[in-house]
Amino acid sequence: MSYLESLRVFTRVVELGSITSGGRDLRLTPAVASKRIKELEKHLGVRLFNRTTRSLTPTEAGQLFYTEAKKVLESIEDAEAVVSQFSAAPRGVIRVTAPLGVGRRIIAPLVPGFVEDYPATEIRMRMSDRKVDILADGLDVAFFIGTPHDSTLKMRKIADCARVLCAAPEYLERHGTPQVPEDLLTGHNCLLLRYPRSPEYYWTLETPEGPRKLEVSGKYDADDSDVLTNWALDGRGIVNKPRFDVAAHLRSGALVEVLPDTPPEPTIFGCLYPHRKLQDPKIRLFVDYAVKHGLAAFRHSETGK
């Protein structure tokens, strides 16, 4: 098993770009992860990484070995998944990712209940509003708010996700309330979710004439959607958010919906996972659990009931 562990460490180091990150992902200290890599290089008789003070990249041999090692580990996972169907209880690690808002408010609260039902499982959750590569990052399940474009993955829809434009009453008192979509382009500060390769550099509103793309702008942007909500609550601008994410603020009056007749296009709340994970009972059970309980939590967040 130590050789397999070394393979797992090696593949995660390649994928995450550092020994520290690869080891941390597998709950190993940097010293232990480094030792595994050195043992592997000694066993193979080749150098697997080019090391500098600032970077760690696989050598040509390392890249070739990564491709084949990944196949070996996936074959082992598939074999274990088939055998686990004969076990009374699923076991093993499930790697999950979710956007910050839906992760904190919908998915994370469900995790302890699943582990209590299936105590031989472990959930390792990573939350970020940045786009993730499920296969490259070695993830099992990725929750999302939006419209997925990767046809190589299996999708489970959880709910339609309405979006809303809103701002604090103080902001609207100072700057006026937009009456038509074009008003967003003049004299208004739009709070934007931006990160490298972010698709959200414009807002698309539903109008009687059809979808209308607006290249909005503002003085503030962030790669954390909760930061945008806090700025909106502080009267700094207009934010475009999933309704469930700001429903409590709308009910309390801390935020006010603007342009309700031309709202942002709705999106989807769902999850993605690789097709090959379908045969793994723990993945199927977790997805089914998350869809069932996530839908209930999502509806409660939207309505407060």
CSV table of C-alpha atoms in Angstrom, one decimal:
chain,number,residue,atom,x,y,z
A,1,MET,CA,0.0,0.0,0.0
A,2,SER,CA,3.0,2.4,0.5
A,3,TYR,CA,3.7,2.3,-3.2
A,4,LEU,CA,0.1,3.1,-4.0
A,5,GLU,CA,0.2,5.9,-1.5
A,6,SER,CA,3.3,7.2,-3.2
A,7,LEU,CA,1.5,7.2,-6.5
A,8,ARG,CA,-1.4,9.1,-5.0
A,9,VAL,CA,1.0,11.7,-3.5
A,10,PHE,CA,2.8,12.0,-6.9
A,11,THR,CA,-0.4,12.6,-8.9
A,12,ARG,CA,-1.8,15.2,-6.5
A,13,VAL,CA,1.6,17.0,-6.4
A,14,VAL,CA,1.5,17.2,-10.2
A,15,GLU,CA,-2.1,18.4,-10.2
A,16,LEU,CA,-1.7,21.0,-7.4
A,17,GLY,CA,1.7,22.2,-8.3
A,18,SER,CA,3.5,21.8,-5.0
A,19,ILE,CA,4.5,19.1,-2.5
A,20,THR,CA,2.9,21.0,0.3
A,21,SER,CA,-0.4,21.3,-1.4
A,22,GLY,CA,-0.4,17.7,-2.6
A,23,GLY,CA,0.5,16.4,0.8
A,24,ARG,CA,-2.1,18.6,2.5
A,25,ASP,CA,-4.8,17.4,0.2
A,26,LEU,CA,-4.0,13.8,1.3
A,27,ARG,CA,-3.6,14.9,5.0
A,28,LEU,CA,0.1,14.3,5.0
A,29,THR,CA,2.8,16.6,6.2
A,30,PRO,CA,5.2,18.2,3.6
A,31,ALA,CA,8.0,16.1,5.0
A,32,VAL,CA,6.1,12.8,4.5
A,33,ALA,CA,4.9,13.9,1.0
A,34,SER,CA,8.4,14.8,0.1
A,35,LYS,CA,9.7,11.4,1.3
A,36,ARG,CA,7.1,9.6,-0.8
A,37,ILE,CA,8.2,11.5,-3.9
A,38,LYS,CA,11.9,10.7,-3.2
A,39,GLU,CA,11.1,7.0,-2.6
A,40,LEU,CA,9.3,6.9,-5.9
A,41,GLU,CA,12.1,8.6,-7.8
A,42,LYS,CA,14.6,6.1,-6.2
A,43,HIS,CA,12.4,3.2,-7.2
A,44,LEU,CA,12.0,4.4,-10.8
A,45,GLY,CA,15.6,5.6,-11.2
A,46,VAL,CA,14.5,8.9,-12.8
A,47,ARG,CA,13.9,12.4,-11.7
A,48,LEU,CA,10.1,13.2,-11.7
A,49,PHE,CA,10.2,16.9,-11.1
A,50,ASN,CA,12.2,20.0,-12.0
A,51,ARG,CA,12.6,21.9,-8.8
A,52,THR,CA,13.4,25.6,-8.4
A,53,THR,CA,12.9,27.9,-5.4
A,54,ARG,CA,9.7,29.1,-7.0
A,55,SER,CA,8.2,26.3,-9.0
A,56,LEU,CA,7.8,22.5,-9.2
A,57,THR,CA,7.0,21.1,-12.6
A,58,PRO,CA,7.1,17.5,-13.9
A,59,THR,CA,10.0,16.4,-16.0
A,60,GLU,CA,9.3,14.7,-19.4
A,61,ALA,CA,9.5,11.4,-17.6
A,62,GLY,CA,7.4,12.7,-14.8
A,63,GLN,CA,4.6,13.8,-17.2
A,64,LEU,CA,4.6,10.4,-18.9
A,65,PHE,CA,4.6,8.6,-15.6
A,66,TYR,CA,1.7,10.8,-14.3
A,67,THR,CA,-0.5,9.9,-17.3
A,68,GLU,CA,0.0,6.2,-16.7
A,69,ALA,CA,-0.1,6.4,-12.9
A,70,LYS,CA,-3.4,8.2,-13.2
A,71,LYS,CA,-4.8,5.3,-15.2
A,72,VAL,CA,-3.6,2.9,-12.6
A,73,LEU,CA,-5.2,4.8,-9.7
A,74,GLU,CA,-8.5,5.2,-11.6
A,75,SER,CA,-8.5,1.5,-12.3
A,76,ILE,CA,-8.0,0.7,-8.7
A,77,GLU,CA,-10.8,3.1,-7.7
A,78,ASP,CA,-13.1,1.5,-10.2
A,79,ALA,CA,-12.3,-2.0,-8.9
A,80,GLU,CA,-12.9,-0.9,-5.3
A,81,ALA,CA,-16.2,0.7,-6.3
A,82,VAL,CA,-17.4,-2.5,-7.9
A,83,VAL,CA,-16.4,-4.6,-4.9
A,84,SER,CA,-17.9,-2.0,-2.4
A,85,GLN,CA,-21.4,-2.8,-3.9
A,86,PHE,CA,-21.2,-6.1,-2.0
A,87,SER,CA,-20.4,-4.3,1.2
A,88,ALA,CA,-23.2,-3.3,3.7
A,89,ALA,CA,-21.9,0.2,3.9
A,90,PRO,CA,-20.0,2.6,1.5
A,91,ARG,CA,-16.6,3.7,2.6
A,92,GLY,CA,-13.9,6.0,1.5
A,93,VAL,CA,-13.2,9.7,0.8
A,94,ILE,CA,-15.5,11.9,-1.3
A,95,ARG,CA,-13.9,15.1,-2.6
A,96,VAL,CA,-16.5,17.9,-3.0
A,97,THR,CA,-16.4,21.5,-4.2
A,98,ALA,CA,-19.0,24.2,-4.2
A,99,PRO,CA,-19.3,28.0,-4.7
A,100,LEU,CA,-18.9,29.9,-1.4
A,101,GLY,CA,-22.5,31.0,-1.0
A,102,VAL,CA,-24.3,27.8,-1.8
A,103,GLY,CA,-21.4,25.8,-0.2
A,104,ARG,CA,-21.7,27.6,3.2
A,105,ARG,CA,-25.5,27.9,3.3
A,106,ILE,CA,-26.7,24.7,1.6
A,107,ILE,CA,-24.1,22.0,1.1
A,108,ALA,CA,-21.8,22.2,4.2
A,109,PRO,CA,-24.7,21.9,6.7
A,110,LEU,CA,-25.7,18.6,4.9
A,111,VAL,CA,-22.3,17.0,5.2
A,112,PRO,CA,-22.4,15.9,8.9
A,113,GLY,CA,-25.8,14.2,8.4
A,114,PHE,CA,-24.5,12.2,5.5
A,115,VAL,CA,-21.4,11.1,7.4
A,116,GLU,CA,-23.6,10.1,10.4
A,117,ASP,CA,-25.6,7.9,8.1
A,118,TYR,CA,-22.5,6.4,6.5
A,119,PRO,CA,-19.7,6.6,9.1
A,120,ALA,CA,-17.2,4.8,7.0
A,121,THR,CA,-17.1,7.8,4.6
A,122,GLU,CA,-15.1,11.0,4.8
A,123,ILE,CA,-16.0,14.3,3.1
A,124,ARG,CA,-13.2,16.7,2.0
A,125,MET,CA,-14.9,19.9,1.0
A,126,ARG,CA,-13.3,22.8,-0.9
A,127,MET,CA,-15.2,26.0,-1.5
A,128,SER,CA,-14.4,28.7,-4.1
A,129,ASP,CA,-16.3,31.0,-6.5
A,130,ARG,CA,-13.6,30.3,-9.1
A,131,LYS,CA,-14.2,27.9,-11.9
A,132,VAL,CA,-12.8,24.4,-11.1
A,133,ASP,CA,-11.6,21.6,-13.3
A,134,ILE,CA,-13.2,18.5,-11.8
A,135,LEU,CA,-11.0,16.0,-13.5
A,136,ALA,CA,-7.7,17.8,-13.2
A,137,ASP,CA,-8.4,18.7,-9.6
A,138,GLY,CA,-9.3,15.1,-8.7
A,139,LEU,CA,-12.8,16.0,-7.5
A,140,ASP,CA,-15.7,13.6,-7.2
A,141,VAL,CA,-18.7,16.0,-7.0
A,142,ALA,CA,-18.9,19.7,-7.9
A,143,PHE,CA,-21.9,21.8,-7.0
A,144,PHE,CA,-22.6,24.9,-9.2
A,145,ILE,CA,-24.8,27.8,-9.7
A,146,GLY,CA,-25.0,28.7,-13.4
A,147,THR,CA,-25.1,26.8,-16.8
A,148,PRO,CA,-22.5,24.0,-17.1
A,149,HIS,CA,-20.9,23.5,-20.5
A,150,ASP,CA,-18.8,20.4,-20.0
A,151,SER,CA,-20.6,17.6,-21.8
A,152,THR,CA,-18.1,15.0,-20.5
A,153,LEU,CA,-19.6,15.2,-17.0
A,154,LYS,CA,-22.8,13.9,-15.6
A,155,MET,CA,-25.2,16.5,-14.3
A,156,ARG,CA,-27.9,16.4,-11.7
A,157,LYS,CA,-30.2,19.4,-11.5
A,158,ILE,CA,-31.3,20.3,-8.0
A,159,ALA,CA,-33.5,23.4,-8.7
A,160,ASP,CA,-34.0,26.3,-11.0
A,161,CYS,CA,-32.2,29.3,-9.4
A,162,ALA,CA,-33.8,32.7,-9.8
A,163,ARG,CA,-31.6,35.7,-9.7
A,164,VAL,CA,-32.3,39.2,-8.5
A,165,LEU,CA,-30.8,42.7,-8.7
A,166,CYS,CA,-30.8,44.5,-5.4
A,167,ALA,CA,-29.2,47.3,-3.4
A,168,ALA,CA,-29.5,48.9,0.1
A,169,PRO,CA,-32.1,51.6,0.6
A,170,GLU,CA,-29.3,54.1,1.4
A,171,TYR,CA,-27.7,53.5,-2.0
A,172,LEU,CA,-30.9,54.0,-3.8
A,173,GLU,CA,-31.6,57.2,-1.9
A,174,ARG,CA,-28.3,58.6,-3.0
A,175,HIS,CA,-28.2,57.4,-6.6
A,176,GLY,CA,-31.9,56.9,-7.5
A,177,THR,CA,-33.6,53.7,-8.3
A,178,PRO,CA,-33.1,52.3,-11.9
A,179,GLN,CA,-36.3,52.4,-13.9
A,180,VAL,CA,-35.1,50.6,-17.1
A,181,PRO,CA,-32.1,48.3,-17.7
A,182,GLU,CA,-30.2,51.0,-19.5
A,183,ASP,CA,-30.1,53.0,-16.3
A,184,LEU,CA,-27.5,50.5,-14.9
A,185,LEU,CA,-25.1,51.8,-17.5
A,186,THR,CA,-25.1,55.4,-16.3
A,187,GLY,CA,-24.5,56.7,-12.8
A,188,HIS,CA,-24.7,53.3,-11.0
A,189,ASN,CA,-22.1,51.3,-9.3
A,190,CYS,CA,-22.5,47.6,-10.2
A,191,LEU,CA,-20.8,45.1,-7.9
A,192,LEU,CA,-19.1,42.4,-10.0
A,193,LEU,CA,-17.9,38.9,-9.4
A,194,ARG,CA,-14.6,38.7,-11.2
A,195,TYR,CA,-11.7,36.3,-11.2
A,196,PRO,CA,-9.3,35.1,-13.9
A,197,ARG,CA,-11.3,33.5,-16.7
A,198,SER,CA,-14.5,34.7,-15.1
A,199,PRO,CA,-17.5,34.5,-17.5
A,200,GLU,CA,-19.5,37.2,-15.6
A,201,TYR,CA,-18.2,40.4,-17.2
A,202,TYR,CA,-21.8,41.4,-18.1
A,203,TRP,CA,-25.3,40.9,-16.8
A,204,THR,CA,-28.1,39.4,-18.9
A,205,LEU,CA,-31.6,40.6,-18.1
A,206,GLU,CA,-34.9,39.2,-19.2
A,207,THR,CA,-36.8,41.8,-21.2
A,208,PRO,CA,-40.1,41.8,-23.2
A,209,GLU,CA,-37.8,41.8,-26.3
A,210,GLY,CA,-35.8,38.9,-25.1
A,211,PRO,CA,-32.5,38.6,-23.2
A,212,ARG,CA,-30.5,41.8,-23.0
A,213,LYS,CA,-26.7,41.7,-22.3
A,214,LEU,CA,-25.4,44.8,-20.4
A,215,GLU,CA,-21.7,45.5,-20.1
A,216,VAL,CA,-22.1,47.0,-16.6
A,217,SER,CA,-19.2,48.4,-14.6
A,218,GLY,CA,-18.4,49.6,-11.1
A,219,LYS,CA,-15.7,50.6,-8.7
A,220,TYR,CA,-15.6,47.3,-6.8
A,221,ASP,CA,-15.2,43.7,-7.8
A,222,ALA,CA,-14.2,40.6,-5.9
A,223,ASP,CA,-13.8,36.8,-6.4
A,224,ASP,CA,-15.9,36.1,-3.3
A,225,SER,CA,-19.7,36.5,-3.8
A,226,ASP,CA,-20.3,37.0,0.0
A,227,VAL,CA,-18.0,40.1,-0.2
A,228,LEU,CA,-20.3,41.5,-2.9
A,229,THR,CA,-23.3,41.0,-0.6
A,230,ASN,CA,-21.6,42.8,2.2
A,231,TRP,CA,-20.7,45.7,0.0
A,232,ALA,CA,-24.3,45.9,-1.2
A,233,LEU,CA,-25.5,45.8,2.5
A,234,ASP,CA,-23.1,48.7,3.2
A,235,GLY,CA,-24.7,50.8,0.4
A,236,ARG,CA,-21.8,50.5,-2.1
A,237,GLY,CA,-23.8,49.5,-5.2
A,238,ILE,CA,-26.2,47.1,-7.0
A,239,VAL,CA,-25.5,43.4,-6.8
A,240,ASN,CA,-26.7,40.5,-9.1
A,241,LYS,CA,-27.2,37.5,-6.8
A,242,PRO,CA,-29.1,34.2,-6.7
A,243,ARG,CA,-32.4,35.0,-4.9
A,244,PHE,CA,-31.8,32.3,-2.2
A,245,ASP,CA,-28.5,34.0,-1.3
A,246,VAL,CA,-30.1,37.3,-0.4
A,247,ALA,CA,-33.7,36.3,0.4
A,248,ALA,CA,-33.3,37.0,4.1
A,249,HIS,CA,-31.9,40.5,3.4
A,250,LEU,CA,-34.8,41.2,1.0
A,251,ARG,CA,-37.4,40.0,3.7
A,252,SER,CA,-35.8,42.2,6.3
A,253,GLY,CA,-35.6,45.3,4.0
A,254,ALA,CA,-31.8,45.5,4.3
A,255,LEU,CA,-31.7,45.1,0.5
A,256,VAL,CA,-34.4,46.2,-2.0
A,257,GLU,CA,-35.1,44.5,-5.3
A,258,VAL,CA,-34.5,46.7,-8.3
A,259,LEU,CA,-35.9,46.3,-11.9
A,260,PRO,CA,-38.2,43.4,-10.8
A,261,ASP,CA,-39.9,43.5,-14.3
A,262,THR,CA,-36.6,42.8,-16.0
A,263,PRO,CA,-34.7,40.4,-13.7
A,264,PRO,CA,-31.5,38.7,-14.4
A,265,GLU,CA,-31.8,35.4,-16.4
A,266,PRO,CA,-32.4,32.5,-14.0
A,267,THR,CA,-29.7,29.8,-13.7
A,268,ILE,CA,-29.5,26.2,-12.4
A,269,PHE,CA,-28.4,24.9,-9.0
A,270,GLY,CA,-27.0,21.4,-9.5
A,271,CYS,CA,-24.0,19.2,-9.3
A,272,LEU,CA,-21.5,17.6,-11.7
A,273,TYR,CA,-19.5,14.4,-11.4
A,274,PRO,CA,-17.5,12.2,-13.8
A,275,HIS,CA,-19.5,9.4,-15.6
A,276,ARG,CA,-17.1,6.8,-14.2
A,277,LYS,CA,-18.1,7.7,-10.7
A,278,LEU,CA,-21.6,6.4,-11.4
A,279,GLN,CA,-20.6,2.9,-10.3
A,280,ASP,CA,-19.2,4.0,-7.0
A,281,PRO,CA,-22.0,3.6,-4.4
A,282,LYS,CA,-20.7,6.3,-2.1
A,283,ILE,CA,-20.8,8.9,-4.9
A,284,ARG,CA,-24.3,7.8,-5.9
A,285,LEU,CA,-25.5,7.9,-2.3
A,286,PHE,CA,-23.9,11.3,-1.6
A,287,VAL,CA,-25.4,12.8,-4.8
A,288,ASP,CA,-28.8,11.4,-4.1
A,289,TYR,CA,-28.6,12.7,-0.5
A,290,ALA,CA,-27.4,16.2,-1.5
A,291,VAL,CA,-30.1,16.5,-4.2
A,292,LYS,CA,-32.9,15.5,-1.8
A,293,HIS,CA,-31.8,17.5,1.2
A,294,GLY,CA,-30.2,20.3,-0.8
A,295,LEU,CA,-33.5,21.0,-2.6
A,296,ALA,CA,-35.3,21.3,0.8
A,297,ALA,CA,-32.7,23.6,2.2
A,298,PHE,CA,-32.6,25.7,-1.1
A,299,ARG,CA,-36.4,26.2,-1.0
A,300,HIS,CA,-36.3,27.2,2.7
A,301,SER,CA,-33.5,29.7,1.9
A,302,GLU,CA,-35.6,31.3,-0.9
A,303,THR,CA,-38.9,31.4,1.0
A,304,GLY,CA,-37.9,31.4,4.7
A,305,LYS,CA,-40.5,28.6,5.3
